[in-house]
Short mmCIF file of C-alpha atoms in Angstrom, two decimals:
data_model
loop_
_atom_site.label_atom_id
_atom_site.label_comp_id
_atom_site.label_asym_id
_atom_site.label_seq_id
_atom_site.Cartn_x
_atom_site.Cartn_y
_atom_site.Cartn_z
CA MET A 1 -3.47 173.63 5.56
CA SER A 2 0.09 172.38 5.67
CA ASP A 3 -0.28 171.07 2.09
CA THR A 4 -1.29 174.51 0.93
CA GLN A 5 1.70 176.07 2.59
CA SER A 6 4.19 173.55 1.32
CA VAL A 7 3.41 174.15 -2.37
CA VAL A 8 4.08 177.90 -2.30
CA ASP A 9 7.68 178.58 -3.27
CA PRO A 10 9.49 180.43 -0.43
CA LYS A 11 11.36 182.44 -3.09
CA LEU A 12 8.01 183.72 -4.35
CA LEU A 13 6.84 184.60 -0.84
CA ALA A 14 10.04 186.61 -0.36
CA ILE A 15 9.39 188.90 -3.33
CA LEU A 16 5.62 189.30 -3.08
CA ARG A 17 4.29 192.59 -1.74
CA CYS A 18 0.82 193.95 -1.15
CA PRO A 19 -0.03 195.67 -4.48
CA VAL A 20 -1.59 198.55 -2.53
CA ALA A 21 1.00 199.10 0.19
CA VAL A 22 4.00 198.68 -2.15
CA HIS A 23 3.24 202.22 -3.34
CA TYR A 24 3.16 203.72 0.16
CA ARG A 25 5.85 206.33 0.65
CA ASP A 26 5.59 206.64 4.44
CA LYS A 27 6.30 203.01 5.42
CA GLY A 28 10.06 202.83 5.08
CA ASP A 29 12.30 201.50 2.31
CA ASP A 30 10.38 198.30 1.60
CA PRO A 31 6.63 198.86 2.07
CA GLY A 32 3.99 196.18 1.61
CA LYS A 33 5.84 193.20 3.10
CA LEU A 34 3.60 190.20 3.66
CA GLU A 35 3.41 187.77 6.54
CA LEU A 36 2.30 184.18 6.00
CA VAL A 37 -0.56 183.52 8.41
CA LYS A 38 -2.12 180.11 9.09
CA GLY A 39 -0.21 178.72 6.13
CA CYS A 40 -2.71 180.01 3.60
CA TRP A 41 -3.00 183.78 4.00
CA LEU A 42 -0.63 186.63 3.15
CA VAL A 43 -1.22 189.60 5.42
CA SER A 44 0.08 193.14 4.94
CA ALA A 45 0.56 195.00 8.21
CA ASP A 46 1.00 198.24 6.24
CA SER A 47 -2.39 198.17 4.48
CA GLY A 48 -4.36 195.58 6.46
CA TYR A 49 -5.16 193.77 3.20
CA LYS A 50 -5.18 189.97 3.42
CA TYR A 51 -4.61 187.74 0.39
CA PRO A 52 -5.69 184.08 0.35
CA ILE A 53 -3.60 181.25 -1.05
CA ARG A 54 -5.90 178.85 -2.86
CA ASN A 55 -4.62 175.54 -4.25
CA GLY A 56 -1.08 176.83 -3.81
CA LEU A 57 -1.77 180.02 -5.82
CA PRO A 58 -1.44 183.35 -3.99
CA ILE A 59 -4.41 185.49 -5.05
CA MET A 60 -2.72 188.89 -5.19
CA LEU A 61 -5.68 190.91 -6.44
CA ILE A 62 -6.54 194.13 -4.62
CA SER A 63 -10.25 193.30 -4.83
CA GLU A 64 -9.57 190.03 -2.98
CA GLY A 65 -7.26 191.55 -0.35
CA GLU A 66 -9.76 194.30 0.37
CA LYS A 67 -12.54 191.81 1.13
CA TRP A 68 -10.66 190.59 4.22
CA LYS A 69 -9.30 193.92 5.38
CA ASP A 70 -11.56 194.17 8.43
CA VAL A 71 -11.22 190.52 9.47
CA ALA A 72 -8.69 189.98 12.26
CA ALA A 73 -5.80 187.72 11.25
CA ASP A 74 -6.83 185.25 13.98
CA ASP A 75 -10.30 184.98 12.49
CA LEU A 76 -9.24 184.22 8.90
CA PRO A 77 -10.87 180.97 7.74
CA VAL A 78 -8.78 177.91 6.95
CA PRO A 79 -8.79 176.95 4.18
CA PRO A 80 -9.77 180.24 2.53
CA PRO A 81 -13.26 179.90 1.07
CA ALA A 82 -13.67 179.44 -2.67
CA GLU A 83 -14.52 182.62 -4.56
CA MET B 1 -11.67 202.08 -18.39
CA THR B 2 -13.63 200.08 -15.88
CA ARG B 3 -13.17 197.13 -13.59
CA ASN B 4 -15.79 195.45 -15.75
CA SER B 5 -13.38 195.00 -18.63
CA LYS B 6 -10.92 193.26 -16.29
CA ALA B 7 -13.74 191.06 -15.06
CA GLN B 8 -14.62 190.38 -18.69
CA SER B 9 -11.05 189.26 -19.43
CA GLN B 10 -11.04 187.05 -16.33
CA GLU B 11 -14.33 185.47 -17.32
CA ARG B 12 -13.45 184.85 -20.95
CA PHE B 13 -9.95 183.51 -20.30
CA ASN B 14 -11.24 181.30 -17.50
CA GLN B 15 -13.69 179.90 -20.04
CA TYR B 16 -11.23 179.40 -22.90
CA ALA B 17 -8.06 178.62 -20.92
CA GLN B 18 -7.24 175.25 -22.46
CA GLY B 19 -7.55 176.64 -25.97
CA TYR B 20 -4.70 179.04 -25.23
CA VAL B 21 -2.44 176.27 -23.93
CA THR B 22 -2.90 174.40 -27.23
CA SER B 23 -3.04 177.53 -29.44
CA LYS B 24 -0.53 177.50 -32.31
CA THR B 25 -0.50 181.31 -32.32
CA HIS B 26 0.59 181.45 -28.71
CA ALA B 27 2.94 178.46 -28.80
CA LYS B 28 4.71 179.46 -32.01
CA GLY B 29 8.33 178.44 -31.52
CA GLY B 30 10.02 180.83 -33.93
CA GLU B 31 8.56 183.92 -32.33
CA LEU B 32 9.43 182.72 -28.84
CA GLU B 33 12.99 182.01 -29.94
CA ARG B 34 13.12 185.53 -31.34
CA LEU B 35 12.12 186.92 -27.93
CA VAL B 36 14.81 184.82 -26.24
CA ALA B 37 17.40 186.11 -28.74
CA ILE B 38 16.42 189.74 -28.11
CA ALA B 39 16.44 189.36 -24.31
CA ASP B 40 19.69 187.32 -24.19
CA PRO B 41 18.73 185.81 -20.80
CA GLN B 42 21.48 184.91 -18.34
CA PRO B 43 21.60 181.91 -15.96
CA ALA B 44 21.41 184.02 -12.79
CA TRP B 45 18.37 186.03 -13.88
CA VAL B 46 15.06 186.19 -12.05
CA THR B 47 12.30 187.02 -14.54
CA LEU B 48 8.60 187.82 -14.56
CA ASP B 49 6.10 186.84 -17.24
CA ILE B 50 2.97 188.99 -16.97
CA ALA B 51 -0.38 187.67 -18.26
CA THR B 52 1.30 184.35 -18.91
CA GLY B 53 -1.83 182.90 -20.53
CA GLY B 54 -1.05 179.35 -21.61
CA GLY B 55 2.44 179.71 -20.11
CA HIS B 56 4.38 179.43 -23.39
CA THR B 57 6.66 182.42 -22.80
CA ALA B 58 7.44 181.44 -19.20
CA LEU B 59 8.20 177.89 -20.35
CA ARG B 60 10.51 179.08 -23.14
CA PHE B 61 12.55 181.32 -20.86
CA ALA B 62 12.68 178.94 -17.87
CA PRO B 63 15.64 176.80 -19.09
CA HIS B 64 17.74 179.95 -19.65
CA VAL B 65 17.34 181.62 -16.23
CA ALA B 66 17.43 180.88 -12.51
CA HIS B 67 13.75 181.53 -11.87
CA VAL B 68 10.56 182.62 -13.62
CA THR B 69 7.53 184.06 -11.90
CA ALA B 70 4.38 183.66 -13.99
CA SER B 71 1.29 185.74 -13.31
CA ASP B 72 -2.18 186.02 -14.78
CA ILE B 73 -5.48 187.57 -13.74
CA ALA B 74 -7.63 184.54 -14.68
CA PRO B 75 -7.47 181.63 -12.18
CA ASN B 76 -8.36 178.90 -14.69
CA MET B 77 -5.78 180.24 -17.14
CA LEU B 78 -3.11 180.17 -14.43
CA GLU B 79 -4.07 176.62 -13.38
CA ALA B 80 -3.82 175.52 -17.02
CA ALA B 81 -0.40 177.20 -17.34
CA ARG B 82 0.82 175.60 -14.11
CA GLU B 83 -0.31 172.17 -15.24
CA PHE B 84 1.30 172.67 -18.67
CA ILE B 85 4.64 173.97 -17.38
CA THR B 86 5.08 171.54 -14.50
CA GLY B 87 4.04 168.76 -16.91
CA GLN B 88 7.06 169.74 -19.02
CA GLY B 89 9.30 169.04 -16.02
CA MET B 90 10.09 172.68 -15.17
CA THR B 91 10.78 173.24 -11.48
CA ASN B 92 11.95 176.88 -11.53
CA VAL B 93 8.62 178.54 -12.32
CA ASP B 94 6.15 179.78 -9.71
CA PHE B 95 2.66 181.14 -10.21
CA GLN B 96 0.39 183.72 -8.67
CA LEU B 97 -2.77 185.56 -9.57
CA ALA B 98 -2.04 189.22 -10.22
CA ASP B 99 -3.32 192.25 -12.09
CA ALA B 100 -0.83 193.50 -14.71
CA GLU B 101 -1.61 197.08 -13.68
CA GLN B 102 -1.17 196.47 -9.92
CA LEU B 103 1.80 194.16 -9.61
CA PRO B 104 2.35 192.52 -6.19
CA PHE B 105 6.14 192.74 -6.19
CA GLU B 106 8.76 194.86 -4.54
CA ASP B 107 10.52 197.54 -6.59
CA SER B 108 13.60 196.71 -8.69
CA ARG B 109 13.28 192.95 -8.34
CA PHE B 110 13.46 191.42 -11.84
CA ASP B 111 16.21 191.12 -14.45
CA LEU B 112 13.65 190.79 -17.24
CA VAL B 113 9.88 191.29 -17.55
CA THR B 114 8.07 189.71 -20.49
CA CYS B 115 4.49 190.06 -21.67
CA ARG B 116 3.28 188.43 -24.86
CA ILE B 117 0.03 188.86 -26.80
CA ALA B 118 -1.90 190.27 -23.83
CA PRO B 119 -1.77 194.08 -23.38
CA HIS B 120 -4.56 194.62 -25.92
CA HIS B 121 -6.83 193.23 -23.20
CA PHE B 122 -5.60 195.59 -20.48
CA PRO B 123 -7.85 198.52 -19.52
CA ASP B 124 -4.79 200.75 -19.00
CA ALA B 125 -1.73 199.52 -20.90
CA GLY B 126 0.27 202.59 -19.88
CA ARG B 127 -0.17 201.67 -16.24
CA PHE B 128 1.00 198.12 -17.00
CA VAL B 129 4.19 199.51 -18.59
CA ALA B 130 4.78 201.78 -15.58
CA GLU B 131 4.31 198.89 -13.15
CA ALA B 132 6.61 196.64 -15.20
CA ALA B 133 9.24 199.39 -15.14
CA ARG B 134 8.86 199.72 -11.36
CA VAL B 135 9.65 196.05 -10.71
CA LEU B 136 12.62 195.95 -13.12
CA LYS B 137 16.12 196.30 -11.72
CA PRO B 138 18.06 199.32 -12.98
CA GLY B 139 19.38 198.53 -16.44
CA ALA B 140 16.98 195.59 -16.92
CA LEU B 141 14.68 194.98 -19.89
CA LEU B 142 10.93 195.02 -20.53
CA LEU B 143 10.09 192.88 -23.56
CA VAL B 144 6.58 193.02 -25.01
CA GLN B 145 4.97 191.35 -28.00
CA ASP B 146 1.44 192.35 -28.86
CA GLN B 147 -0.81 193.18 -31.74
CA VAL B 148 -0.08 196.54 -33.29
CA ALA B 149 -2.49 198.90 -35.06
CA PRO B 150 -2.04 200.79 -38.31
CA GLU B 151 -1.04 204.42 -37.86
CA ASP B 152 -4.05 205.63 -39.87
CA HIS B 153 -6.80 206.52 -37.38
CA VAL B 154 -9.74 205.12 -39.38
CA ALA B 155 -7.92 201.87 -40.12
CA LYS B 156 -6.95 201.61 -36.44
CA CYS B 157 -10.57 202.04 -35.29
CA TYR B 158 -11.76 199.54 -37.88
CA THR B 159 -9.29 196.83 -36.90
CA ASN B 160 -10.08 197.37 -33.20
CA THR B 161 -13.82 197.01 -33.96
CA PHE B 162 -13.10 193.80 -35.88
CA GLU B 163 -11.16 192.38 -32.93
CA GLN B 164 -13.73 193.48 -30.34
CA LEU B 165 -16.52 191.77 -32.24
CA ARG B 166 -14.68 188.49 -31.95
CA ASP B 167 -13.63 189.06 -28.32
CA PRO B 168 -15.40 191.69 -26.19
CA SER B 169 -12.54 191.57 -23.66
CA HIS B 170 -10.27 193.03 -26.36
CA ASN B 171 -9.69 196.60 -25.23
CA GLN B 172 -7.38 198.33 -27.67
CA VAL B 173 -4.52 197.66 -30.03
CA PHE B 174 -2.00 200.52 -30.07
CA THR B 175 0.18 201.85 -32.85
CA GLN B 176 3.95 201.47 -32.66
CA ALA B 177 4.26 205.19 -31.95
CA GLU B 178 1.86 204.85 -29.01
CA TRP B 179 3.87 201.93 -27.63
CA VAL B 180 7.12 203.86 -27.87
CA ALA B 181 5.46 206.79 -26.05
CA MET B 182 4.22 204.49 -23.24
CA PHE B 183 7.72 203.06 -22.77
CA GLN B 184 9.27 206.51 -22.71
CA SER B 185 6.69 207.79 -20.21
CA ALA B 186 7.67 204.94 -17.89
CA GLY B 187 11.33 205.93 -18.09
CA LEU B 188 12.33 203.10 -20.42
CA THR B 189 14.71 203.64 -23.33
CA VAL B 190 13.44 201.72 -26.35
CA THR B 191 16.24 199.46 -27.59
CA HIS B 192 14.41 197.34 -30.16
CA THR B 193 11.26 197.30 -32.30
CA GLU B 194 10.18 194.96 -35.06
CA GLN B 195 6.86 194.02 -36.61
CA LEU B 196 5.56 190.60 -37.66
CA VAL B 197 2.61 189.72 -39.89
CA LYS B 198 0.53 186.76 -38.77
CA ARG B 199 -2.19 185.14 -40.88
CA HIS B 200 -5.27 183.64 -39.26
CA ASP B 201 -7.99 181.35 -40.49
CA LEU B 202 -11.11 183.34 -39.63
CA LEU B 203 -13.23 180.41 -38.46
CA HIS B 204 -10.53 178.94 -36.20
CA TRP B 205 -9.71 182.40 -34.82
CA ALA B 206 -13.39 183.07 -34.04
CA HIS B 207 -13.84 179.60 -32.56
CA MET B 208 -11.01 180.25 -30.03
CA GLN B 209 -13.27 182.79 -28.32
CA GLY B 210 -16.55 180.92 -28.78
CA CYS B 211 -18.07 183.24 -31.40
CA THR B 212 -21.63 182.49 -32.47
CA PRO B 213 -22.51 181.89 -36.17
CA PHE B 214 -23.99 185.42 -36.16
CA ASP B 215 -20.69 186.88 -34.87
CA VAL B 216 -18.82 185.01 -37.62
CA GLU B 217 -21.22 186.35 -40.24
CA GLN B 218 -20.60 189.89 -39.01
CA LEU B 219 -16.83 189.33 -39.08
CA GLN B 220 -17.09 188.07 -42.66
CA VAL B 221 -19.04 191.19 -43.65
CA LEU B 222 -16.54 193.49 -41.91
CA LEU B 223 -13.72 191.86 -43.87
CA GLN B 224 -15.59 192.43 -47.13
CA VAL B 225 -16.44 196.10 -46.59
CA ALA B 226 -13.20 197.30 -44.96
CA PRO B 227 -12.10 200.81 -45.99
CA PRO B 228 -8.96 200.87 -48.19
CA LEU B 229 -6.25 201.30 -45.54
CA ALA B 230 -7.91 198.79 -43.20
CA ALA B 231 -8.27 196.32 -46.10
CA GLU B 232 -4.59 196.78 -46.92
CA TRP B 233 -3.73 196.08 -43.27
CA LEU B 234 -6.04 193.05 -42.90
CA GLN B 235 -4.96 191.45 -46.22
CA SER B 236 -8.11 189.33 -46.28
CA GLU B 237 -8.44 186.34 -48.62
CA HIS B 238 -11.60 184.36 -49.48
CA ALA B 239 -13.73 186.68 -47.32
CA GLY B 240 -17.32 185.47 -47.09
CA THR B 241 -16.32 181.80 -47.47
CA PRO B 242 -15.35 179.10 -44.93
CA GLU B 243 -11.75 179.55 -46.12
CA ALA B 244 -11.68 183.23 -45.13
CA SER B 245 -8.38 184.39 -43.69
CA PHE B 246 -6.79 187.67 -42.74
CA ALA B 247 -3.62 189.07 -41.26
CA ASN B 248 -2.96 190.84 -38.04
CA HIS B 249 0.27 192.53 -37.16
CA HIS B 250 2.41 192.20 -34.07
CA LEU B 251 5.01 194.46 -32.57
CA ILE B 252 7.97 193.29 -30.53
CA ILE B 253 9.25 196.17 -28.43
CA ALA B 254 12.03 196.14 -25.84
CA GLY B 255 13.00 198.94 -23.49
CA ARG B 256 15.66 199.27 -20.85
CA LYS B 257 15.24 200.88 -17.46
CA GLY B 258 17.72 203.60 -16.60
CA GLY B 259 20.58 203.06 -14.19
CA ILE B 260 23.47 200.66 -13.91
CA ARG B 261 22.72 196.97 -14.04
CA THR B 262 23.76 195.01 -10.93
CA GLU B 263 23.88 191.20 -10.98
#
């Protein structure tokens, strides 16, 4: 888990947004911010979408984020399962 | 267009990823230098390379800027690009899986967005241009190189059919006028256009996408029976033989987002 986290560039994490929520117009000036959870998930509080980081690559596809929408952040598996 | 065509691109480029890292067409130095000259990248810039493929464009820009973000929709392609670029000693490039039409970035983030030899695979190229414009800073540049179609409608349909036979994930090649319209619709002012002619050996070109002998036979026939304006565009030589070759045409188009540039 810590290995996965360490290979994702913090500069990249700072600019990534949920590709769904970034278009929201009712969530303030900077919608779609992501929180790093368990070192290998990027979670959007605005949309509920959750994006896995696999082998150091954030998987920022809406289809992937949507799969985990109804899973509580605490219940996200570590490491994220392979596709 | 459907999700299936995106899935098709993912599947095919996952399958043929390494071929694109070693592809002469995609690695061609002169064309990449031309893109660098047009963009005039600055050391403080943060740039995005969409559909990075083998990573050649990201690698070429990386020494000129502070940081490059490289994205692609195919995981194997992105892994191959990461291995290639980090193997070249570059430490200012990061990677993430993303859809060119649904970019996972905040608005007005990048000083330059590049996309080379990829939009003809996108189900909705207009949406890609709009998303690229969204993530550009005011005054920043979108720089695209892709195949371009002849303006004649029949010749355009014919060349698209020819390309789709070789690669079913090929969606559509647009004319220069269509590209200019997409840029303008996204609020970009077109600052540069130029066209290039690239010759391809038919067998090598077909092999890159794993064509069967039957596919190749059909491609050979299509080259031989092309209607006049399509034939003029394709400039085929030795059609029907193992030495068959043809030309396709590329457009380089750059457009600037409105507003005042801030560093």
